[in-house]
Tab-separated table of C-alpha atoms in Angstrom:
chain	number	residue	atom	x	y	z
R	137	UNK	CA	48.343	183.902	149.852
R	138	UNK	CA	47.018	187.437	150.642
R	139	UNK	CA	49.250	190.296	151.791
R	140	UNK	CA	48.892	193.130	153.808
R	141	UNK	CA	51.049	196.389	154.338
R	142	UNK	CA	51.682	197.775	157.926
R	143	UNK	CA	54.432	200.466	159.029
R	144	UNK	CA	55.641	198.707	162.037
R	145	UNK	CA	55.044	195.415	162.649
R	146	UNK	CA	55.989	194.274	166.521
R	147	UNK	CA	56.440	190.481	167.149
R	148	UNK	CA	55.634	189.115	170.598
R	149	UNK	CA	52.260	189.858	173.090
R	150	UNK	CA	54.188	189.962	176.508
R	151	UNK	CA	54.919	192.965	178.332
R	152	UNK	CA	57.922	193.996	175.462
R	153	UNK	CA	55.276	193.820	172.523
R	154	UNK	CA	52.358	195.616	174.271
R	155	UNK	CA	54.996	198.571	176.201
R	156	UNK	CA	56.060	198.943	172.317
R	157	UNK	CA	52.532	199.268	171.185
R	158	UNK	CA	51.813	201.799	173.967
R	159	UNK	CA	54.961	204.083	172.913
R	160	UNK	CA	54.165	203.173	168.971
R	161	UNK	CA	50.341	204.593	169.919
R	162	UNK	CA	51.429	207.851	171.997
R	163	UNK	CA	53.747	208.849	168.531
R	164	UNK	CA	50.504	208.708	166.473
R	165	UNK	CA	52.957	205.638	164.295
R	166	UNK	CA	50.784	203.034	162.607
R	167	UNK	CA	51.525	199.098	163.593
R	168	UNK	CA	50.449	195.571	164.356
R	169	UNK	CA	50.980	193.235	167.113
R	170	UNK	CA	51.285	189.473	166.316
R	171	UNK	CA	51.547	186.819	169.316
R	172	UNK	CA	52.099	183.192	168.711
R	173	UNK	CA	49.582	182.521	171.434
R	174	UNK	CA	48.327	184.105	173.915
R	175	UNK	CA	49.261	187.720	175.334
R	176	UNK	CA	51.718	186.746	178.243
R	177	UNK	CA	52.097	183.213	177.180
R	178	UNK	CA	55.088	182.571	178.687
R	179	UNK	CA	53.957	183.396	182.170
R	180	UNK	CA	50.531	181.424	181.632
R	181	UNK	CA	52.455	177.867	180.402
R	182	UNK	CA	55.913	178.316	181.470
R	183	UNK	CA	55.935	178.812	185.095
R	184	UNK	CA	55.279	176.080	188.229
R	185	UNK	CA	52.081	176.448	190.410
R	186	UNK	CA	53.932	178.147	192.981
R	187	UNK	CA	55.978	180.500	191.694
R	188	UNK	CA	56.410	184.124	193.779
R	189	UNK	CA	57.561	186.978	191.713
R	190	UNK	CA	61.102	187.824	192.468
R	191	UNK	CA	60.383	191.839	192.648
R	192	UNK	CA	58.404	193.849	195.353
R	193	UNK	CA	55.183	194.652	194.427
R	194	UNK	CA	56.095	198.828	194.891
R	195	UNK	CA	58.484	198.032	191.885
R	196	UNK	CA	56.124	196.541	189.436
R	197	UNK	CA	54.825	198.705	186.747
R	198	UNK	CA	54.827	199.569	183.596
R	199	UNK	CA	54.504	202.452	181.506
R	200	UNK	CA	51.582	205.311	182.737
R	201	UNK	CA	50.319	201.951	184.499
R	202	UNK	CA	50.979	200.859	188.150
R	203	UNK	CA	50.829	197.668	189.961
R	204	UNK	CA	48.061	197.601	192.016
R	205	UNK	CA	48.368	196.202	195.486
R	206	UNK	CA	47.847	196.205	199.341
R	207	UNK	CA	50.942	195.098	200.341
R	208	UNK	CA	54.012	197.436	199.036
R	209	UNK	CA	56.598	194.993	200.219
R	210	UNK	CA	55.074	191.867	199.507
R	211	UNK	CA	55.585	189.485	196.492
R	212	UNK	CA	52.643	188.371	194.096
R	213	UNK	CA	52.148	184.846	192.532
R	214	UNK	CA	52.068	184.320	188.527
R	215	UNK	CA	47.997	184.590	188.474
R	216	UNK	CA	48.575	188.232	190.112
R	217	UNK	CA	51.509	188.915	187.405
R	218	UNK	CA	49.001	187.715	184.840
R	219	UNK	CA	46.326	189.586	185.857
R	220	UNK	CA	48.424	192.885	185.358
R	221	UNK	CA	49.671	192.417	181.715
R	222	UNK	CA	45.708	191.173	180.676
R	223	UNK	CA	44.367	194.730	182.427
R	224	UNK	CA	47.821	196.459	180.786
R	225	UNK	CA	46.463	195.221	177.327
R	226	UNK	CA	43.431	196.801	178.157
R	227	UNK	CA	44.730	199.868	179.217
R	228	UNK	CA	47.223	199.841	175.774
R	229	UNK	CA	44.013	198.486	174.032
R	230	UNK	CA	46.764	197.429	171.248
R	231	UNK	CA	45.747	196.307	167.459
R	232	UNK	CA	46.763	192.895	168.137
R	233	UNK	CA	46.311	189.516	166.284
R	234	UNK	CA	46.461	186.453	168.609
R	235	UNK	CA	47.491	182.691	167.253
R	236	UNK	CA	49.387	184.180	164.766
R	237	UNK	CA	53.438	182.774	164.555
R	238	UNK	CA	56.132	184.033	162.290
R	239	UNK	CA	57.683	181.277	160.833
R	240	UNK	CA	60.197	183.772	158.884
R	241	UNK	CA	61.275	187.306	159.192
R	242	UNK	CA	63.203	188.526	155.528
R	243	UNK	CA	63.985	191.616	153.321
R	244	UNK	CA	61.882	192.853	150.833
R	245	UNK	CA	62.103	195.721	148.599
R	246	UNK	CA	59.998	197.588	150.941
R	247	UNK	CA	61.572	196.718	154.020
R	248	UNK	CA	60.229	193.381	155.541
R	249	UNK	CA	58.335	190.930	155.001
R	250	UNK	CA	57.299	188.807	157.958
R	251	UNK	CA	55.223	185.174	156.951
R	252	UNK	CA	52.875	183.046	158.879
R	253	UNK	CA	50.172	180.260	157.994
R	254	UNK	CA	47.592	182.876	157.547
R	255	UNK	CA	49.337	185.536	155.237
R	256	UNK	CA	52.363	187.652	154.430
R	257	UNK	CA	52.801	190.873	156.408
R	258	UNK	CA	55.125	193.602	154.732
R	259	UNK	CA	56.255	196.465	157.029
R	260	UNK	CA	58.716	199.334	156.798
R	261	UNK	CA	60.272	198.508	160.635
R	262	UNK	CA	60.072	195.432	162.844
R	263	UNK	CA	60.427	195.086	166.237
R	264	UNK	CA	60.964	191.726	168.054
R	265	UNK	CA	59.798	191.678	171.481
R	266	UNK	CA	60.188	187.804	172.235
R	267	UNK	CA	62.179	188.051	175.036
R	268	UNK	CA	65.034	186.563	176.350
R	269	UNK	CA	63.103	183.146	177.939
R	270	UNK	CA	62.469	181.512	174.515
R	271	UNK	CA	64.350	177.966	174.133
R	272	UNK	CA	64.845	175.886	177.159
R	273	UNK	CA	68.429	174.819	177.678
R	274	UNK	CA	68.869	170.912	178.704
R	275	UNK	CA	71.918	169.095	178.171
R	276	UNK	CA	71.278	165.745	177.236
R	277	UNK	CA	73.952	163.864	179.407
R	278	UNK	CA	71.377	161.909	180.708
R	279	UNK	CA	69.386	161.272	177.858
R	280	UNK	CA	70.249	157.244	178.314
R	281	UNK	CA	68.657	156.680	181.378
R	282	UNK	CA	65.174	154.915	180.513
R	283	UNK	CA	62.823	155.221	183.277
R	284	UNK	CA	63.980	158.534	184.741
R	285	UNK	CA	61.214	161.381	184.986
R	286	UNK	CA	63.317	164.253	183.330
R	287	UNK	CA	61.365	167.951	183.143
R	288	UNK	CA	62.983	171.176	182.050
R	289	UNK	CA	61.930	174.060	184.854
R	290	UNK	CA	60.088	175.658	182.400
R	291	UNK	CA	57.817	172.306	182.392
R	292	UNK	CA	57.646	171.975	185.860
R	293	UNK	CA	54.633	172.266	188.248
R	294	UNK	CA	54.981	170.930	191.580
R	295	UNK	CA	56.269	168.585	193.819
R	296	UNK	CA	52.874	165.641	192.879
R	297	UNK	CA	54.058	165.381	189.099
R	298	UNK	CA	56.859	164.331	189.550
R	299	UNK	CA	56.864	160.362	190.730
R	300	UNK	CA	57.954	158.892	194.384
R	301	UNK	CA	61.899	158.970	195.429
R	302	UNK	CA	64.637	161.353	195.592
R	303	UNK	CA	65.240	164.506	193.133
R	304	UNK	CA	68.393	166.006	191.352
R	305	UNK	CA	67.758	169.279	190.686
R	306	UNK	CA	70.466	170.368	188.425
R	307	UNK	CA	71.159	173.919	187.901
R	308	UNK	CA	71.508	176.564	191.176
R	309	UNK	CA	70.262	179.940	189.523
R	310	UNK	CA	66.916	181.601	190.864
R	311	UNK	CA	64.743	178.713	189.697
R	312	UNK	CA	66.590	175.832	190.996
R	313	UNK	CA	66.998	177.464	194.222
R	314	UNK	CA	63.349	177.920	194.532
R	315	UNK	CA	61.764	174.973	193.099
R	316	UNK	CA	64.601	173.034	195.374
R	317	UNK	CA	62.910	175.099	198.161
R	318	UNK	CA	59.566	173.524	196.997
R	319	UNK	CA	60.832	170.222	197.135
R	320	UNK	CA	62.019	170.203	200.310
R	321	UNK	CA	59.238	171.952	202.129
R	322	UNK	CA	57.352	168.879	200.707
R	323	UNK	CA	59.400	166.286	202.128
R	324	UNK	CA	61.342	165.575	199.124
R	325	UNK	CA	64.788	164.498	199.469
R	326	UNK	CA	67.164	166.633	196.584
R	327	UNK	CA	70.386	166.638	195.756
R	328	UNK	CA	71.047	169.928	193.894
R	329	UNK	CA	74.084	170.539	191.647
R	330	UNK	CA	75.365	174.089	192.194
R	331	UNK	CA	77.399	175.408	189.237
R	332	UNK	CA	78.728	179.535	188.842
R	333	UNK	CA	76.403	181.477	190.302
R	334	UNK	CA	75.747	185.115	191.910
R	335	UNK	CA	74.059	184.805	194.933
R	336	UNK	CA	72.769	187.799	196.574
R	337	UNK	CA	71.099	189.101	200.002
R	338	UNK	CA	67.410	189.340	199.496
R	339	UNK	CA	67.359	192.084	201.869
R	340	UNK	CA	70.341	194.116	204.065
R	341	UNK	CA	70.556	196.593	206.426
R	342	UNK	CA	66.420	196.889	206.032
R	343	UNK	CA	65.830	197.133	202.844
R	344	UNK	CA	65.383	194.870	199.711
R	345	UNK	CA	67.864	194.225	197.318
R	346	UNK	CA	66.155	196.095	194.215
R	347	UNK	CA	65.818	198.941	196.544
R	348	UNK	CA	69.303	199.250	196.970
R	349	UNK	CA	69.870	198.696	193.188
R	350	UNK	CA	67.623	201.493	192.688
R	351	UNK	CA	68.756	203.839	195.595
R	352	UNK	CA	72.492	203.497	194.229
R	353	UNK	CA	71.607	204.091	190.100
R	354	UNK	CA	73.374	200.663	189.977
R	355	UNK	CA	69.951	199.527	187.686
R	356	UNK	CA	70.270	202.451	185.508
R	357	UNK	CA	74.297	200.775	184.724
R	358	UNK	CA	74.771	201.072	181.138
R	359	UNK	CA	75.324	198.090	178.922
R	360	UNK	CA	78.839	198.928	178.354
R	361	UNK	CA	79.981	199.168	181.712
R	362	UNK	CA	78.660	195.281	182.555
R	363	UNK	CA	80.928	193.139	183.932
R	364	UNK	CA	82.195	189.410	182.481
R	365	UNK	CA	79.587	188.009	184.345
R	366	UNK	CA	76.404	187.179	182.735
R	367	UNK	CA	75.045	185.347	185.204
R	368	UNK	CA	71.457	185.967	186.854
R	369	UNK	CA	71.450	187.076	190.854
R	370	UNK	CA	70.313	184.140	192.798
R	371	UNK	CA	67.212	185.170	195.191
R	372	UNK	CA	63.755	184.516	196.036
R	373	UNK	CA	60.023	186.054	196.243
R	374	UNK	CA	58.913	183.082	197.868
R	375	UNK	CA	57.574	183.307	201.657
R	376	UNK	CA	58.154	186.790	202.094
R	377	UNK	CA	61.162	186.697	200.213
R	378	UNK	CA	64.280	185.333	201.759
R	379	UNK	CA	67.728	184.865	200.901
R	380	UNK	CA	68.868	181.445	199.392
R	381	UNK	CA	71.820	179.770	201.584
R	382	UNK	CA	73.298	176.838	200.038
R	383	UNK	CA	74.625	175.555	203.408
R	384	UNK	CA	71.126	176.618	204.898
R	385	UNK	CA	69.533	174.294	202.235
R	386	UNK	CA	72.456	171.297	203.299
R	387	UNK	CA	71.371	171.489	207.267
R	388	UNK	CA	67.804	171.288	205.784
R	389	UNK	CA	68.808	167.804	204.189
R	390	UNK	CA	69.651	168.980	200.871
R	391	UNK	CA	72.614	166.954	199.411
R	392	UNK	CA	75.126	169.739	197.459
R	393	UNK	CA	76.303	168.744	194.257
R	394	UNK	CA	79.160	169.839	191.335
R	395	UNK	CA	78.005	170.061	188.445
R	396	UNK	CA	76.837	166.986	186.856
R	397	UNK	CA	79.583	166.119	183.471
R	398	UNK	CA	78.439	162.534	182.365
R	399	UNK	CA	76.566	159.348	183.197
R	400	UNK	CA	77.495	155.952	182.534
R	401	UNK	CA	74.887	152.659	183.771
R	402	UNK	CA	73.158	154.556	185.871
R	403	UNK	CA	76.066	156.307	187.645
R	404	UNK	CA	76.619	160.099	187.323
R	405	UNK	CA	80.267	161.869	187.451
R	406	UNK	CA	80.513	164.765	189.296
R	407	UNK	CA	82.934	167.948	188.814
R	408	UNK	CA	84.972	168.331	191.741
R	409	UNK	CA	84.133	171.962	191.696
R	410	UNK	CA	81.583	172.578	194.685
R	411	UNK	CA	83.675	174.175	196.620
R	412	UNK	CA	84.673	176.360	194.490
R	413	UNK	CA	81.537	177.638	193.125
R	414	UNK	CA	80.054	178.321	196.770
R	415	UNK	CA	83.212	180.034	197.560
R	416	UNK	CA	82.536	182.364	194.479
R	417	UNK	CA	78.931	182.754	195.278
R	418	UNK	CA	79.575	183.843	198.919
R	419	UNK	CA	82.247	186.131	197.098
R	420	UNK	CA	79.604	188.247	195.216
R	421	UNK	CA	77.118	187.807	198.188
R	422	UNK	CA	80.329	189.882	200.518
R	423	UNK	CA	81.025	192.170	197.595
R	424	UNK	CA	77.776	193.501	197.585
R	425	UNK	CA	77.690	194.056	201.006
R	426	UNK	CA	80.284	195.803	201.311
R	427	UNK	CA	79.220	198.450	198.381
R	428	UNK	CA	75.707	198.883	200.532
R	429	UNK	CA	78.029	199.823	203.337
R	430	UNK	CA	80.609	201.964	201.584
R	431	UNK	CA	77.352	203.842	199.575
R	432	UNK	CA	75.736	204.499	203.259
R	433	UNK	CA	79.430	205.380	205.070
R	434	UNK	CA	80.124	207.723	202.049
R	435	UNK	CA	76.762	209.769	202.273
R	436	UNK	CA	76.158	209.643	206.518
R	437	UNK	CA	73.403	207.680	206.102
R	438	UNK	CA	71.084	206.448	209.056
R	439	UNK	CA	70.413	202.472	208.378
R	440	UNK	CA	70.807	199.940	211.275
R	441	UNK	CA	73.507	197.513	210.722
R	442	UNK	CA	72.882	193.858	210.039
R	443	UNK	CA	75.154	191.442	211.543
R	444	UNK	CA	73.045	188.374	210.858
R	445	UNK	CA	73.510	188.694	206.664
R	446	UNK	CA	77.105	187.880	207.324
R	447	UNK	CA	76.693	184.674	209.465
R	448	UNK	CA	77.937	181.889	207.759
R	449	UNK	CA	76.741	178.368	209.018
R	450	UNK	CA	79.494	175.829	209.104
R	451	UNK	CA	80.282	174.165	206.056
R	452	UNK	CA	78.276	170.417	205.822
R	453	UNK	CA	79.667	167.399	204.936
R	454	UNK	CA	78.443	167.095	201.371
R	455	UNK	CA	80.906	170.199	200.860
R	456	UNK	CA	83.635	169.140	202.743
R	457	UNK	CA	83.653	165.608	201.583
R	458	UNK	CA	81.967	165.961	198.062
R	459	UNK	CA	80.791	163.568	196.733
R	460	UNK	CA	82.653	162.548	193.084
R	461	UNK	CA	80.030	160.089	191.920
R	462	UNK	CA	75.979	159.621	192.239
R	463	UNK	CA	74.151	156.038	191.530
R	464	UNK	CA	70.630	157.106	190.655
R	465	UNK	CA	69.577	153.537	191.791
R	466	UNK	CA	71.289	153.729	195.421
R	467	UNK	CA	70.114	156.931	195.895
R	468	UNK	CA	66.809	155.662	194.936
R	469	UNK	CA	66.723	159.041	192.313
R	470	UNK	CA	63.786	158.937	190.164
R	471	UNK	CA	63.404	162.631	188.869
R	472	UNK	CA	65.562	165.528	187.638
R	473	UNK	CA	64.527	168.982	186.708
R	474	UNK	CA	66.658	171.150	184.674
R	475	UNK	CA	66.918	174.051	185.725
R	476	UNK	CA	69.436	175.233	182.787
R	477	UNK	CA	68.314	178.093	181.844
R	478	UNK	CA	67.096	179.416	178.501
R	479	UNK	CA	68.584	179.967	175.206
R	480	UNK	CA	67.312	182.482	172.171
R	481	UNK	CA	65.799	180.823	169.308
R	482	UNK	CA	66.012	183.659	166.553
R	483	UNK	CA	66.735	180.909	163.679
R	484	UNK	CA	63.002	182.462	161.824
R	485	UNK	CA	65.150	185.468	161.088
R	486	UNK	CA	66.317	185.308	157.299
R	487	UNK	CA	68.731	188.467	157.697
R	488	UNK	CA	72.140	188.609	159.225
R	489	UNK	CA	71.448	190.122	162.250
R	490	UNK	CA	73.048	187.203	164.356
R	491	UNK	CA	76.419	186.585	165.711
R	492	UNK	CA	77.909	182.600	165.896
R	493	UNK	CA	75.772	181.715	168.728
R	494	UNK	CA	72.897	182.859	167.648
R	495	UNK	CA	72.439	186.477	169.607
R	496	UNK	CA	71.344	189.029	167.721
R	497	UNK	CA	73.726	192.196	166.684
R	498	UNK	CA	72.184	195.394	167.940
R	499	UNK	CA	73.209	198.867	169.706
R	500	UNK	CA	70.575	199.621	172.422
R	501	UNK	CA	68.261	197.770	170.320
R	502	UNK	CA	68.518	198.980	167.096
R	503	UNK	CA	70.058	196.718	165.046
R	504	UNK	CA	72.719	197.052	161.721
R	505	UNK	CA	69.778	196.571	159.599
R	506	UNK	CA	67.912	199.786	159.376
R	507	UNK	CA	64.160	199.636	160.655
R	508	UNK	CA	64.962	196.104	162.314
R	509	UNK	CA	64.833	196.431	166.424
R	510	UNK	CA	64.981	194.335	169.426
R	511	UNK	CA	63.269	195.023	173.046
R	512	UNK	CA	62.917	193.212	176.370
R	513	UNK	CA	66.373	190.850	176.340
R	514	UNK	CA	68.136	191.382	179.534
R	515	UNK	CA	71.131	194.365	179.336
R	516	UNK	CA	69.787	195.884	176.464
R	517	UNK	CA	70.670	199.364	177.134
R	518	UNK	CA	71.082	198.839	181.019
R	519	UNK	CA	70.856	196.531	183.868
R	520	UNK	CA	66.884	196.889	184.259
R	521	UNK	CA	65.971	196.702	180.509
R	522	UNK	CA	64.462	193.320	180.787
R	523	UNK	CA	62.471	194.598	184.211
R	524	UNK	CA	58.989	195.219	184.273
R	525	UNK	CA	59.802	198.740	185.382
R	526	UNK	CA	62.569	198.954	182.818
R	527	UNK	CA	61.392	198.226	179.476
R	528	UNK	CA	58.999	201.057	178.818
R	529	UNK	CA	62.503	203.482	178.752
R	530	UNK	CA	63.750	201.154	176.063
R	531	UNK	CA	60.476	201.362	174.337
R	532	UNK	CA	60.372	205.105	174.314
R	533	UNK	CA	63.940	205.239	172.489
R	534	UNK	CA	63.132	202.862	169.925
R	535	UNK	CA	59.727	204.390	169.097
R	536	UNK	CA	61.667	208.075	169.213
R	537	UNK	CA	64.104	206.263	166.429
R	538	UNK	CA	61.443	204.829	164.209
R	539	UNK	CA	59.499	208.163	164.060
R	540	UNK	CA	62.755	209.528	163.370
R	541	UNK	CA	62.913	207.377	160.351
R	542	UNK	CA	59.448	208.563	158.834
């Protein structure tokens, strides 16, 4: 099997690997680029037909390479999001091998040595710029129920795959929200289990939420100030961006949920915890209201007030009364869609660089094993280094630290 020699070899073709590539280039540092598949793979296989980017279009970019568009506040679909990382590769114009997986990452006297079906790859530094969407997450408490459509979100497409009937949608993040959304705008009865979430106002006092993030530096929050929660905010990009309402969704027919914790002939348990989790949510949702309106009291600011995002509409039924039990068959239930999240599949790597669940070890991205990096998981340094607009700063640092190295 041949071999080849590189000095940094980056793993992943999304918009981690080719923002690395750009800062590797603009330090004059030799590398290669390997993608499994296809540059932005991920965005091109792994997202429904619908889909509306969660972030304004005046906040998408990447490094020395804006978004272009006509509508500053607007939200683009997947093709648009697509369409920018394809003319970003051009723009990067990285050396980049496509259809090309590493099937093991491990030490070698040289550094690493990274191996795949068509050859061994030896470099002095790796970077892995998977990303943090890699391994669907899907409990399999309903993996006895024959005759039950079950898709993870990342498999989902739209509301015609999936067969006549009602839909449980279980999991209440950003996806379930939306593709819930979906579902009912298509006359689809759902019940949707809400777990812990942190729902946020899409936009207050007139302005979006990332704007606000941004005006107040709370993006630029370092990693070691987070907070216990790691939990994803809860909004929308779809028609015109709005903010999700878990009561609004009940007076629209939606049927609230606990979290689903076993199923038994057919009939699923259900946590009595509804209440409590929409309690917390509308928590978060008040907390971060009042920080906008502290942050604008504090400087004198001029922004109109907004009465309307603190109208709550009276609590339904299906939250009052939960229900404790679900028969599929009653219900006449014939799909569910996960939407559970994702987990980091980082088992290739033959060095121990992970903790017990599987997450790699690493300060900023730069891991204890010297010349071994990480870029593009969510927090890395700060708040916005899995952003579009965030991981070129992450880049920059890690390419400063492996010229250091030379």
């Amino acid at each position: 099997m041949r071999e080849e020699t590189i000095d940094t070899l980056v793993i992943g073709g999304g918009q981690a690997g080719l923002t690395m590539s750009h800062r590797l280039k603009q330090r004059g540092i030799a590398h290669l680029v390997l993608e499994r598949r296809r540059i932005a793979e991920r965005w091109r296989s792994e997202r429904w037909d619908r889909l509306m980017f969660q972030f304004l279009n005046w906040s998408v970019r990447l490094p020395e390479f804006a978004y272009p568009h006509s509508d500053p506040d607007g939200f683009s679909d997947t093709a648009s999001i697509i369409a920018f990382i394809e003319d970003y590769a051009a723009f990067v114009a990285p050396p980049i091998r496509c259809g090309v997986e590493v099937t093991k990452l491990r030490r070698d006297a040289g550094g690493f040595l990274a191996e795949t079906a068509s050859g061994n790859i030896a470099a002095r530094n790796v970077v892995i710029a998977t990303g943090p969407y890699q391994r669907p997450l899907r409990p399999d408490v309903l993996r006895e129920q024959p005759g039950l459509f079950q898709v993870h979100a990342s498999g989902y497409k739209n509301p015609a795959q999936l067969p006549d009937g009602a839909v449980l949608v279980i999991g209440a993040g950003a996806s379930g929200a939306q593709i819930t959304d979906e579902l009912v705008r298509a006359g689809r009865h759902v019940f949707l289990s809400v777990g812990r979430h942190n729902r946020l106002p899409r936009r207050y006092r007139g302005c979006d939420l990332f704007w606000w993030l941004a005006e107040m530096g709370i993006d630029e929050t370092p990693v070691e100030q987070r907070g216990p929660s790691r939990l994803l905010p809860v909004i929308s990009g779809a028609h015109g961006g709005h903010t999700i309402d878990f009561r609004r969704f009940a007076a629209d027919g939606v049927t609230l949920l606990g979290r689903v914790t076993a199923a038994r002939d057919g009939v699923l348990a259900i946590a009595p915890d509804l209440a409590t989790n929409i309690a917390n949510g509308d928590a978060y949702y008040a907390t971060f209201l009042g920080i906008v309106d502290d942050f604008i009291a504090a400087r004198g600011l001029d922004y109109p007030d907004d009465p309307l995002a603190r109208v709550r509409l009276p609590d339904p039924p299906c939250l009052t009364a939960p229900l404790r039990t679900i028969d599929l068959g009653t219900e006449q239930i014939s799909s569910v869609i996960w939407a559970t999240g994702y987990g980091l599949d980082l088992n290739w790597i033959d060095i121990p660089v992970l903790d017990g669940n599987g997450a790699p070890r690493h300060r900023h991205g730069v891991s204890e094993e010297p010349g071994l990096y990480f870029l593009g998981l969510q927090w890395l340094s700060k708040m916005k280094s899995s952003f579009l607009s965030g991981v070129g700063d992450d880049a920059a640092v890690l390419a400063d630290h492996i010229a250091a190295r030379a």
